[in-house]
Short mmCIF file of C-alpha atoms in Angstrom, two decimals:
data_model
loop_
_atom_site.label_atom_id
_atom_site.label_comp_id
_atom_site.label_asym_id
_atom_site.label_seq_id
_atom_site.Cartn_x
_atom_site.Cartn_y
_atom_site.Cartn_z
CA MET A 287 93.25 107.54 186.67
CA LYS A 288 90.40 105.01 186.29
CA ASN A 289 92.50 103.21 183.83
CA LEU A 290 95.41 103.09 186.19
CA PHE A 291 93.17 101.57 189.02
CA GLY A 292 91.78 99.03 186.44
CA TYR A 293 95.38 98.07 185.33
CA ILE A 294 96.63 97.68 188.91
CA GLY A 295 93.41 95.59 189.92
CA ARG A 296 93.69 93.36 186.73
CA ALA A 297 97.67 92.89 187.67
CA PHE A 298 96.69 91.99 191.14
CA ILE A 299 94.02 89.39 190.21
CA THR A 300 96.57 87.97 187.77
CA PHE A 301 99.16 87.78 190.46
CA LEU A 302 96.79 86.06 192.77
CA GLN A 303 95.89 83.48 190.06
CA ASP A 304 99.50 82.91 189.09
CA LEU A 305 100.35 82.57 192.79
CA SER A 306 97.63 80.00 193.62
CA SER A 307 98.63 78.09 190.36
CA VAL A 308 102.27 77.88 191.35
CA LEU A 309 101.33 76.82 194.95
CA TYR A 310 99.10 74.16 193.33
CA LEU A 311 102.07 73.12 191.11
CA PHE A 312 104.47 72.96 194.22
CA ARG A 313 101.97 70.76 196.07
CA ASP A 314 101.70 68.42 193.22
CA THR A 315 105.40 68.43 192.64
CA VAL A 316 106.09 67.46 196.26
CA VAL A 317 103.52 64.65 196.18
CA GLN A 318 104.89 63.39 192.87
CA SER A 319 108.51 63.57 194.37
CA VAL A 320 107.56 61.28 197.17
CA ILE A 321 105.81 58.91 194.90
CA LEU A 322 108.81 58.73 192.78
CA VAL A 323 111.43 58.42 195.50
CA SER A 324 109.63 55.83 197.23
CA ASP A 325 109.23 53.50 193.98
CA ARG A 326 112.31 51.68 193.43
CA LYS A 327 111.81 51.00 189.66
CA LYS A 328 110.48 54.41 188.82
CA ARG A 329 113.33 55.97 190.77
CA LYS A 330 115.83 54.22 188.76
CA GLN A 331 114.28 55.07 185.41
CA ALA A 332 113.60 58.74 186.16
CA ARG A 333 117.36 59.43 186.78
CA LEU A 334 116.54 61.90 189.51
CA LEU A 335 120.06 63.26 189.84
CA ALA A 336 120.49 64.01 186.11
CA TYR A 337 119.67 67.58 186.63
CA VAL A 338 121.99 68.11 189.73
CA ASP A 339 124.86 67.26 187.19
CA GLU A 340 123.33 69.32 184.29
CA ILE A 341 122.76 72.42 186.64
CA GLY A 342 126.04 72.06 188.42
CA THR A 343 128.40 71.62 185.29
CA GLN A 344 126.40 74.19 183.21
CA SER A 345 126.55 76.91 185.83
CA LEU A 346 129.60 76.31 187.92
CA LEU A 347 132.23 78.40 186.04
CA LEU A 348 129.82 81.34 185.68
CA VAL A 349 128.84 81.32 189.34
CA LEU A 350 132.45 81.06 190.48
CA THR A 351 133.82 83.71 188.23
CA VAL A 352 130.98 86.09 189.29
CA SER A 353 131.69 85.22 193.01
CA ALA A 354 135.35 85.77 192.82
CA LEU A 355 134.94 88.95 191.09
CA PHE A 356 132.20 90.25 193.69
CA GLY A 357 134.48 89.12 196.45
CA ILE A 358 137.25 91.43 195.08
CA ALA A 359 134.77 94.39 194.33
CA LEU A 360 133.27 94.35 197.86
CA THR A 361 136.77 94.39 199.33
CA VAL A 362 137.87 97.14 197.11
CA LEU A 363 134.71 99.15 198.24
CA ILE A 364 135.10 98.72 201.93
CA SER A 365 138.82 99.29 201.85
CA PHE A 366 138.19 102.81 200.61
CA GLN A 367 136.17 103.57 203.84
CA LEU A 368 138.38 101.67 206.28
CA LYS A 369 141.72 103.09 204.83
CA GLU A 370 141.05 106.36 206.75
CA ILE A 371 140.84 104.58 210.08
CA GLY A 372 143.40 101.95 209.35
CA GLY A 373 140.84 99.25 209.87
CA TYR A 374 141.79 96.73 207.10
CA ASN A 375 141.68 93.88 209.49
CA TYR A 376 137.81 94.33 209.76
CA ILE A 377 137.63 93.51 206.02
CA PRO A 378 137.78 89.63 206.41
CA GLY A 379 135.07 89.40 209.00
CA PHE A 380 132.65 92.06 207.17
CA VAL A 381 133.21 90.04 203.76
CA ALA A 382 132.72 86.59 205.12
CA MET A 383 129.48 87.59 206.76
CA ALA A 384 128.07 89.67 203.92
CA VAL A 385 129.06 86.98 201.57
CA PHE A 386 127.49 83.91 203.30
CA ARG A 387 124.46 85.59 204.87
CA GLU A 388 123.50 87.82 201.81
CA MET A 389 125.37 87.90 198.69
CA ALA A 390 126.27 84.29 197.83
CA PRO A 391 122.59 83.12 198.04
CA LEU A 392 121.28 86.14 196.38
CA ILE A 393 123.80 86.39 193.37
CA THR A 394 123.82 82.72 192.60
CA ALA A 395 120.00 82.41 192.84
CA VAL A 396 119.72 85.43 190.35
CA ILE A 397 122.33 83.92 187.99
CA ILE A 398 120.55 80.43 188.13
CA ALA A 399 117.11 82.12 187.71
CA GLY A 400 118.46 83.64 184.42
CA ARG A 401 120.32 80.64 183.37
CA VAL A 402 118.42 77.51 184.63
CA GLY A 403 115.02 78.86 185.29
CA ALA A 404 114.74 80.35 181.90
CA SER A 405 115.84 77.17 180.26
CA PHE A 406 113.17 75.14 182.26
CA THR A 407 110.62 77.51 180.78
CA ALA A 408 111.82 77.37 177.15
CA ARG A 409 112.29 73.55 177.18
CA ILE A 410 108.77 72.69 178.61
CA GLY A 411 107.29 75.51 176.75
CA THR A 412 108.51 74.23 173.55
CA MET A 413 107.40 70.84 174.46
CA LYS A 414 103.89 72.31 175.05
CA VAL A 415 103.97 73.96 171.65
CA SER A 416 104.90 70.70 169.87
CA GLU A 417 102.15 68.90 171.70
CA GLU A 418 104.67 66.60 173.55
CA ILE A 419 103.05 67.36 176.93
CA LEU A 420 99.76 66.42 175.42
CA ALA A 421 101.10 63.18 174.21
CA LEU A 422 102.36 62.54 177.59
CA GLU A 423 98.90 62.96 179.20
CA THR A 424 97.51 60.86 176.48
CA MET A 425 99.90 58.05 177.43
CA ALA A 426 98.59 58.49 180.82
CA ILE A 427 101.99 59.86 182.09
CA ASN A 428 101.76 62.56 184.44
CA PRO A 429 103.70 65.64 183.13
CA VAL A 430 104.45 66.90 186.52
CA ARG A 431 106.13 63.64 187.53
CA PHE A 432 107.82 63.44 184.22
CA LEU A 433 109.12 66.93 183.63
CA VAL A 434 109.02 68.95 186.84
CA VAL A 435 110.01 66.61 189.65
CA GLN A 436 113.58 65.94 188.22
CA ARG A 437 114.25 69.65 187.73
CA PHE A 438 112.77 70.49 191.17
CA ILE A 439 114.97 67.85 192.89
CA GLY A 440 118.10 68.82 190.83
CA LEU A 441 117.70 72.56 191.66
CA VAL A 442 116.84 71.95 195.29
CA LEU A 443 120.20 70.01 195.74
CA ALA A 444 122.48 72.02 193.24
CA LEU A 445 121.64 75.57 194.20
CA PRO A 446 122.72 75.35 198.01
CA ALA A 447 125.75 73.43 196.86
CA LEU A 448 126.48 76.14 194.27
CA THR A 449 125.92 78.80 196.78
CA LEU A 450 128.33 77.32 199.25
CA LEU A 451 131.14 77.17 196.62
CA ALA A 452 130.10 80.68 195.58
CA GLY A 453 130.69 81.90 199.15
CA PHE A 454 134.07 80.26 199.48
CA THR A 455 135.13 81.61 196.15
CA ALA A 456 134.09 85.12 196.95
CA VAL A 457 135.88 84.94 200.21
CA PHE A 458 138.93 83.58 198.35
CA GLY A 459 138.90 86.44 195.87
CA SER A 460 138.76 88.98 198.70
CA PHE A 461 141.43 87.08 200.45
CA LEU A 462 143.67 87.28 197.52
CA PHE A 463 143.10 91.03 196.94
CA GLY A 464 143.50 91.71 200.61
CA SER A 465 146.72 89.96 200.97
CA THR A 466 148.29 91.10 197.80
CA ARG A 467 147.03 94.62 197.28
CA LEU A 468 146.09 95.68 200.83
CA GLY A 469 148.94 93.97 202.75
CA ILE A 470 146.63 92.12 205.06
CA ARG A 471 148.68 89.03 206.31
CA PRO A 472 147.34 85.70 205.07
CA ASP A 473 147.28 84.17 208.57
CA THR A 474 145.52 87.36 209.98
CA TYR A 475 142.94 87.15 207.04
CA LEU A 476 142.09 83.54 207.85
CA ARG A 477 141.85 84.15 211.74
CA GLU A 478 139.69 87.20 211.35
CA THR A 479 137.36 85.29 209.04
CA LEU A 480 137.04 82.39 211.33
CA ASP A 481 136.67 84.62 214.37
CA VAL A 482 133.71 86.40 212.81
CA LEU A 483 132.04 83.73 210.58
CA MET A 484 129.50 81.62 212.47
CA PHE A 485 127.94 78.33 211.38
CA ARG A 486 124.49 80.19 211.54
CA ASP A 487 125.82 82.45 208.78
CA VAL A 488 126.54 79.72 206.64
CA TYR A 489 123.46 77.73 207.48
CA SER A 490 120.99 80.72 206.94
CA GLY A 491 122.62 81.12 203.48
CA MET A 492 121.91 77.58 202.68
CA VAL A 493 118.32 77.79 203.78
CA LYS A 494 117.82 80.81 201.62
CA ALA A 495 119.25 78.96 198.68
CA ALA A 496 116.96 76.01 199.09
CA VAL A 497 114.02 78.31 199.13
CA PHE A 498 115.16 80.20 196.06
CA ALA A 499 115.77 76.88 194.47
CA VAL A 500 112.00 75.99 195.02
CA VAL A 501 111.01 79.44 193.66
CA ILE A 502 113.10 79.13 190.36
CA ALA A 503 111.99 75.62 189.79
CA MET A 504 108.36 76.28 190.35
CA ILE A 505 108.10 79.55 188.46
CA GLY A 506 110.31 78.14 185.68
CA CYS A 507 108.26 74.98 185.09
CA TYR A 508 104.88 76.77 185.67
CA ARG A 509 105.67 79.32 182.89
CA GLY A 510 106.58 76.59 180.56
CA LEU A 511 103.53 74.58 181.31
CA VAL A 512 101.02 77.42 180.69
CA VAL A 513 102.68 78.41 177.36
CA ALA A 514 99.54 78.66 175.17
CA GLY A 515 100.60 79.91 171.61
CA GLY A 516 103.60 79.39 169.49
CA ALA A 517 107.33 80.24 169.69
CA GLU A 518 106.35 84.03 170.51
CA ASP A 519 104.57 82.84 173.66
CA VAL A 520 107.59 80.72 174.63
CA GLY A 521 109.78 83.75 174.54
CA ARG A 522 107.36 85.75 176.53
CA SER A 523 106.81 83.32 179.10
CA THR A 524 110.60 82.78 179.53
CA MET A 525 111.03 86.52 180.16
CA ARG A 526 108.28 86.54 182.65
CA ALA A 527 109.83 83.56 184.42
CA VAL A 528 112.99 85.37 184.80
CA VAL A 529 111.43 88.52 185.87
CA SER A 530 109.08 86.97 188.35
CA SER A 531 111.68 84.61 189.79
CA THR A 532 114.10 87.41 190.27
CA LEU A 533 111.54 89.57 192.03
CA THR A 534 110.16 86.97 194.24
CA ILE A 535 113.91 86.08 195.25
CA ILE A 536 114.67 89.56 196.34
CA VAL A 537 111.47 89.98 198.20
CA LEU A 538 111.81 86.58 199.95
CA ASP A 539 115.41 87.39 200.63
CA THR A 540 114.58 90.65 202.48
CA VAL A 541 111.91 88.68 204.42
CA MET A 542 114.30 85.92 205.34
CA THR A 543 117.17 88.14 206.24
CA ALA A 544 114.76 90.05 208.50
CA ALA A 545 113.46 86.93 210.22
CA PHE A 546 117.05 85.44 210.67
CA TYR A 547 118.91 88.60 211.88
CA GLY A 548 116.03 91.21 212.31
CA MET B 112 80.95 77.53 169.38
CA VAL B 113 83.12 75.39 167.58
CA LEU B 114 81.09 72.04 167.90
CA ASP B 115 77.38 71.82 168.22
CA GLY B 116 75.24 68.87 168.58
CA ILE B 117 77.75 66.32 167.28
CA ASP B 118 76.33 62.80 167.34
CA PHE B 119 77.99 59.73 165.87
CA THR B 120 79.27 56.17 166.81
CA ALA B 121 82.74 54.89 165.82
CA GLU B 122 82.24 51.05 165.71
CA ARG B 123 84.65 48.69 167.40
CA LYS B 124 87.20 47.12 164.99
CA LYS B 125 86.27 49.52 162.07
CA ILE B 126 87.91 52.57 160.58
CA THR B 127 86.06 55.77 160.82
CA TYR B 128 87.16 58.77 159.16
CA VAL B 129 86.13 62.29 160.14
CA PHE B 130 86.89 65.05 157.76
CA GLY B 131 85.77 68.73 157.43
CA THR B 132 86.91 72.07 156.49
CA SER B 133 90.08 73.70 158.00
CA GLY B 134 89.04 75.36 161.42
CA GLY B 135 85.77 73.23 161.38
CA GLY B 136 86.43 71.89 164.76
CA LYS B 137 88.14 68.58 163.80
CA SER B 138 91.03 68.94 166.16
CA THR B 139 88.80 70.15 168.92
CA LEU B 140 86.57 67.08 168.35
CA LEU B 141 89.69 64.81 168.54
CA LYS B 142 90.82 66.40 171.82
CA ILE B 143 87.35 66.01 173.45
CA LEU B 144 87.47 62.22 172.29
CA ILE B 145 90.87 61.59 173.94
CA GLY B 146 89.65 63.36 177.14
CA ALA B 147 92.13 66.38 176.63
CA LEU B 148 89.19 68.86 176.55
CA LYS B 149 85.89 68.94 178.27
CA PRO B 150 82.89 69.92 176.14
CA ASP B 151 80.32 72.35 177.80
CA ALA B 152 77.63 69.68 177.27
CA GLY B 153 77.24 66.16 175.99
CA ALA B 154 78.85 62.91 176.47
CA VAL B 155 81.70 60.59 174.95
CA TYR B 156 81.15 56.87 175.64
CA PHE B 157 84.03 54.38 175.51
CA HIS B 158 82.34 51.03 176.17
CA GLU B 159 79.86 52.03 178.92
CA THR B 160 81.93 54.91 180.47
CA ASP B 161 81.31 58.62 179.78
CA ILE B 162 84.88 59.78 179.70
CA THR B 163 83.91 63.54 179.80
CA LYS B 164 82.85 62.76 183.50
CA LEU B 165 86.40 61.52 184.27
CA GLN B 166 89.02 63.87 186.10
CA GLY B 167 92.80 63.45 186.20
CA ARG B 168 93.82 60.09 187.16
CA GLU B 169 90.54 58.68 186.56
CA LEU B 170 91.23 58.77 182.84
CA ASP B 171 94.31 56.68 183.17
CA PRO B 172 92.58 53.31 182.60
CA PHE B 173 90.95 54.79 179.37
CA ARG B 174 94.23 56.29 178.15
CA LYS B 175 96.05 53.02 178.40
CA LYS B 176 93.64 51.41 176.06
CA ILE B 177 93.99 54.04 173.44
CA GLY B 178 96.86 55.47 171.18
CA MET B 179 97.16 58.76 169.53
CA LEU B 180 99.11 59.77 166.36
CA PHE B 181 99.65 63.62 166.60
CA GLN B 182 99.95 65.71 163.57
CA GLN B 183 103.55 66.29 163.95
CA GLY B 184 104.31 63.17 165.80
CA ALA B 185 104.76 64.77 169.28
CA LEU B 186 107.82 62.71 169.93
CA LEU B 187 110.02 63.62 172.87
CA ASN B 188 112.93 65.12 171.21
CA SER B 189 115.41 64.45 173.91
CA PHE B 190 114.64 60.66 173.78
CA THR B 191 115.76 58.36 171.02
CA VAL B 192 113.35 56.50 168.71
CA GLY B 193 113.56 53.49 170.86
CA GLU B 194 113.24 55.27 174.12
CA ASN B 195 110.24 57.09 172.89
CA ILE B 196 108.58 53.72 172.00
CA ALA B 197 109.59 52.22 175.33
CA LEU B 198 108.48 55.01 177.41
CA PRO B 199 104.62 53.81 177.74
CA MET B 200 105.82 50.30 178.39
CA ARG B 201 108.41 51.45 181.09
CA GLU B 202 105.64 53.57 182.76
CA HIS B 203 102.80 51.26 182.80
CA THR B 204 104.05 47.61 182.65
CA VAL B 205 106.38 45.56 184.82
CA LEU B 206 108.26 44.12 181.86
CA ASP B 207 111.84 43.54 182.08
CA ASP B 208 114.16 46.04 180.08
CA ASN B 209 115.18 43.13 177.76
CA ILE B 210 111.57 42.35 176.98
CA ILE B 211 110.78 45.95 176.27
CA SER B 212 113.78 46.10 174.12
CA ILE B 213 112.39 43.14 171.99
CA MET B 214 108.96 44.86 171.94
CA VAL B 215 110.38 48.06 170.76
CA LYS B 216 112.04 46.15 167.85
CA MET B 217 108.67 44.52 167.13
CA LYS B 218 106.82 47.82 166.99
CA LEU B 219 109.45 49.44 164.83
CA GLU B 220 109.28 46.30 162.48
CA LEU B 221 105.60 47.07 162.09
CA VAL B 222 106.18 50.41 160.77
CA GLY B 223 109.33 49.39 158.82
CA LEU B 224 111.84 51.38 160.80
CA ARG B 225 113.84 48.93 162.80
CA ASP B 226 117.36 50.23 161.79
CA PHE B 227 116.50 53.66 163.25
CA GLU B 228 116.07 52.85 167.02
CA HIS B 229 119.07 54.74 168.00
CA LEU B 230 118.45 57.99 166.22
CA LEU B 231 116.75 61.14 167.76
CA PRO B 232 113.56 62.44 166.36
CA GLY B 233 115.28 65.52 164.98
CA GLN B 234 117.34 63.12 162.73
CA LEU B 235 114.28 61.80 160.83
CA SER B 236 112.17 62.94 158.12
CA GLY B 237 108.60 63.97 158.89
CA GLY B 238 107.06 60.72 157.37
CA MET B 239 109.41 58.77 159.39
CA ARG B 240 108.61 60.84 162.57
CA LYS B 241 104.99 59.92 161.98
CA ARG B 242 105.79 56.25 161.55
CA VAL B 243 107.79 56.32 164.91
CA ALA B 244 104.91 58.15 166.58
CA LEU B 245 102.53 55.52 165.34
CA ALA B 246 104.90 52.70 166.62
CA ARG B 247 104.74 54.62 170.10
CA ALA B 248 100.96 54.81 169.91
CA LEU B 249 100.99 51.06 169.45
CA ALA B 250 103.14 50.36 172.33
CA LEU B 251 100.49 49.28 174.86
CA ASP B 252 98.40 47.32 172.19
CA PRO B 253 95.64 49.84 172.27
CA GLU B 254 91.97 48.95 171.46
CA VAL B 255 91.61 52.36 169.46
CA VAL B 256 94.16 54.52 167.90
CA PHE B 257 93.23 58.16 166.92
CA PHE B 258 95.03 59.79 164.10
CA ASP B 259 95.34 63.59 163.72
CA GLU B 260 96.01 64.31 160.03
CA PRO B 261 98.10 61.41 159.65
CA THR B 262 99.04 62.08 155.95
CA SER B 263 99.30 66.05 155.96
CA GLY B 264 102.51 67.36 154.83
CA LEU B 265 103.70 64.10 153.38
CA ASP B 266 104.72 63.04 149.88
CA PRO B 267 102.21 60.79 147.94
CA ILE B 268 104.16 57.81 148.56
CA MET B 269 104.60 58.26 152.22
CA ALA B 270 100.90 59.19 152.45
CA SER B 271 100.08 55.88 150.91
CA VAL B 272 102.56 54.17 153.25
CA ILE B 273 100.62 55.62 156.22
CA THR B 274 97.11 54.97 154.83
CA LYS B 275 98.12 51.20 154.14
CA LEU B 276 99.48 51.11 157.72
CA ILE B 277 96.22 52.26 159.12
CA ALA B 278 94.46 49.70 157.12
CA ASP B 279 96.71 46.89 158.17
CA LEU B 280 96.35 47.77 161.75
CA ASN B 281 92.68 47.57 161.45
CA ARG B 282 92.55 44.30 159.30
CA LEU B 283 95.45 42.45 160.78
CA LEU B 284 95.28 43.55 164.41
CA GLY B 285 91.71 44.43 164.98
CA ILE B 286 92.39 47.94 166.19
CA THR B 287 89.48 50.53 166.00
CA CYS B 288 90.86 53.53 163.98
CA ILE B 289 89.38 57.05 164.13
CA VAL B 290 91.08 59.30 161.71
CA VAL B 291 90.58 63.08 161.55
CA THR B 292 91.80 64.36 158.11
CA HIS B 293 91.19 66.45 155.04
CA ALA B 294 92.24 63.62 152.78
CA VAL B 295 89.14 62.60 150.90
CA GLU B 296 90.53 60.00 148.56
CA GLU B 297 92.43 58.19 151.41
CA ALA B 298 89.11 57.99 153.41
CA MET B 299 87.15 56.85 150.34
CA ARG B 300 89.67 53.93 149.85
CA ILE B 301 89.80 52.43 153.38
CA ALA B 302 87.17 53.89 155.54
CA ASP B 303 84.30 51.74 156.81
CA LYS B 304 82.48 54.78 157.82
CA ILE B 305 82.89 58.44 157.03
CA VAL B 306 81.58 61.43 159.13
CA ILE B 307 81.64 64.99 157.48
CA LEU B 308 81.69 68.00 160.02
CA TYR B 309 80.57 71.23 158.59
CA MET B 310 80.00 74.42 160.58
CA GLY B 311 80.36 72.54 163.77
CA LYS B 312 77.57 69.93 162.95
CA VAL B 313 77.63 66.40 161.49
CA LEU B 314 76.78 67.17 157.80
CA ALA B 315 76.68 63.63 156.76
CA GLU B 316 77.72 60.03 157.85
CA GLY B 317 77.68 56.56 156.09
CA THR B 318 79.90 54.24 154.16
CA PRO B 319 81.93 55.66 151.39
CA GLN B 320 79.39 54.50 148.87
CA GLU B 321 76.54 56.31 150.63
CA ILE B 322 78.59 59.40 151.02
CA ARG B 323 79.63 59.28 147.34
CA SER B 324 75.95 58.91 146.20
CA SER B 325 74.82 61.79 148.64
CA ALA B 326 72.47 64.21 147.09
CA SER B 327 73.68 66.95 149.28
CA PRO B 328 75.53 69.74 147.13
CA ILE B 329 77.85 70.49 150.05
CA VAL B 330 78.79 66.75 150.48
CA GLN B 331 79.54 66.55 146.84
CA GLN B 332 81.72 69.60 147.07
CA PHE B 333 83.63 67.92 149.93
CA ILE B 334 84.16 64.89 147.87
CA THR B 335 85.28 66.58 144.71
CA GLY B 336 87.28 69.44 146.38
CA SER B 337 85.54 71.85 143.89
CA PRO B 338 86.22 75.49 144.48
CA ASP B 339 82.76 76.34 143.38
CA GLY B 340 79.81 75.52 145.29
CA PRO B 341 77.71 76.19 148.47
CA ILE B 342 80.85 76.46 150.55
CA SER B 343 82.07 79.79 149.71
CA PHE B 344 85.67 80.69 149.00
CA HIS B 345 85.06 84.11 150.87
CA ALA B 346 84.98 83.84 154.49
CA SER B 347 84.21 87.54 155.00
CA SER B 348 80.57 88.23 156.32
CA LYS B 349 80.45 91.74 154.88
CA ASP B 350 79.81 92.89 151.40
CA PHE B 351 83.20 93.73 149.74
CA ARG B 352 82.02 97.08 148.20
CA GLU B 353 80.29 98.13 151.32
CA ASP B 354 83.38 97.34 153.30
CA LEU B 355 85.50 99.52 150.97
CA ILE B 356 83.41 102.45 151.12
CA VAL B 357 82.59 102.45 154.81
CA GLY B 358 86.31 101.67 155.73
#
């Protein structure tokens, strides 16, 4: 029992230390982003949008495939319940709301945490091991500005865009299944969707996506920057980055859903 | 404690070699000298400034005056050779891209690798990577260049090439060189001053001649690389027989 309390206590202290370090990195990243964006020469050199392209093209197919399948699966599940009462016409509205408010931001963020967040940690961690980050510091180049800002800006722009596309794809998957297998007329599907879906639903999803992007970028980069050993620590840090980003995303999602709709 | 009471001066426009046993605190010393580690106590003076008192961005003016050749080169792997060398100039000067491109070629010519500007570090041999890293360290025409094991892991010819480059940088460009290494012969050949670290302290310092004629058996063992001498092959503190019996 004593060991258990000790373990919990140590874990809590580590959590607080990590949290304060991530917040410090976030503050530093915002400051460096402002400096970089306001300096014309450095902005041109930094290729700020390079990561938007990289994240977008790398993950688009995966995100869209998962979203389409999710839209279909959600439709199948609800149709079982609504079949008894002949309420298939409620499907479009329910799917659109669930997808834009909750599922598209959450699923896209979890995919990106595993796909992109992990790659941030692995790349920066490997650079730490091979002394590239120390070399940057020795050349008086701020590693946060050089390595974190691009990734941060890239993810904050790319994740909401991917989330929006994921939302439309999931609705489209549901539309295809509903109109071909459940006999919902296409025009009815469209009308019901537009009747229920509010701008606020889409907007709240985008806000969530932007917050998740900050979480993934900060945790991914932080875990890379604190790699201390060799290849083994890069692996361990990458795993920890994915686990902590995913957990943080789920916790923040619950908090934000309660704040928006509670 | 890795280092304890280290005290030496590396003179301007001279080559100072620091050598010692593996794990003897050479790399730690180098990190303290470039401001990457803070010592618990003591000072490191560059001109009149104690760099151990500087924090974060305060170190930038000092770092723009130094270059560092890391043991493995530490080149940015996603950047080409040319981009690696151009990086410090792009960051810290207002030079036009065309001028930077000419400067990159000049630095590469200095290390004999002008044809390799567009390759990635991964496409180069270990020796070439070190030469490119040296060209990058020279990008801002530093006053001092630090070398961490510049010849380790290289074939004898490449090791001689790097050693000659260090000597040339010093003689032709007047750059102060501080080299941390195991390579005694190389140090004896080109050093103006040698500092020997042992057990975290300065064991001896002086010109190669002074070191060679030192009466200290430990210094002699360092120079000759003899396996027998005061520095024991066994690193274990416990008696072997006792250790076997007690388990």
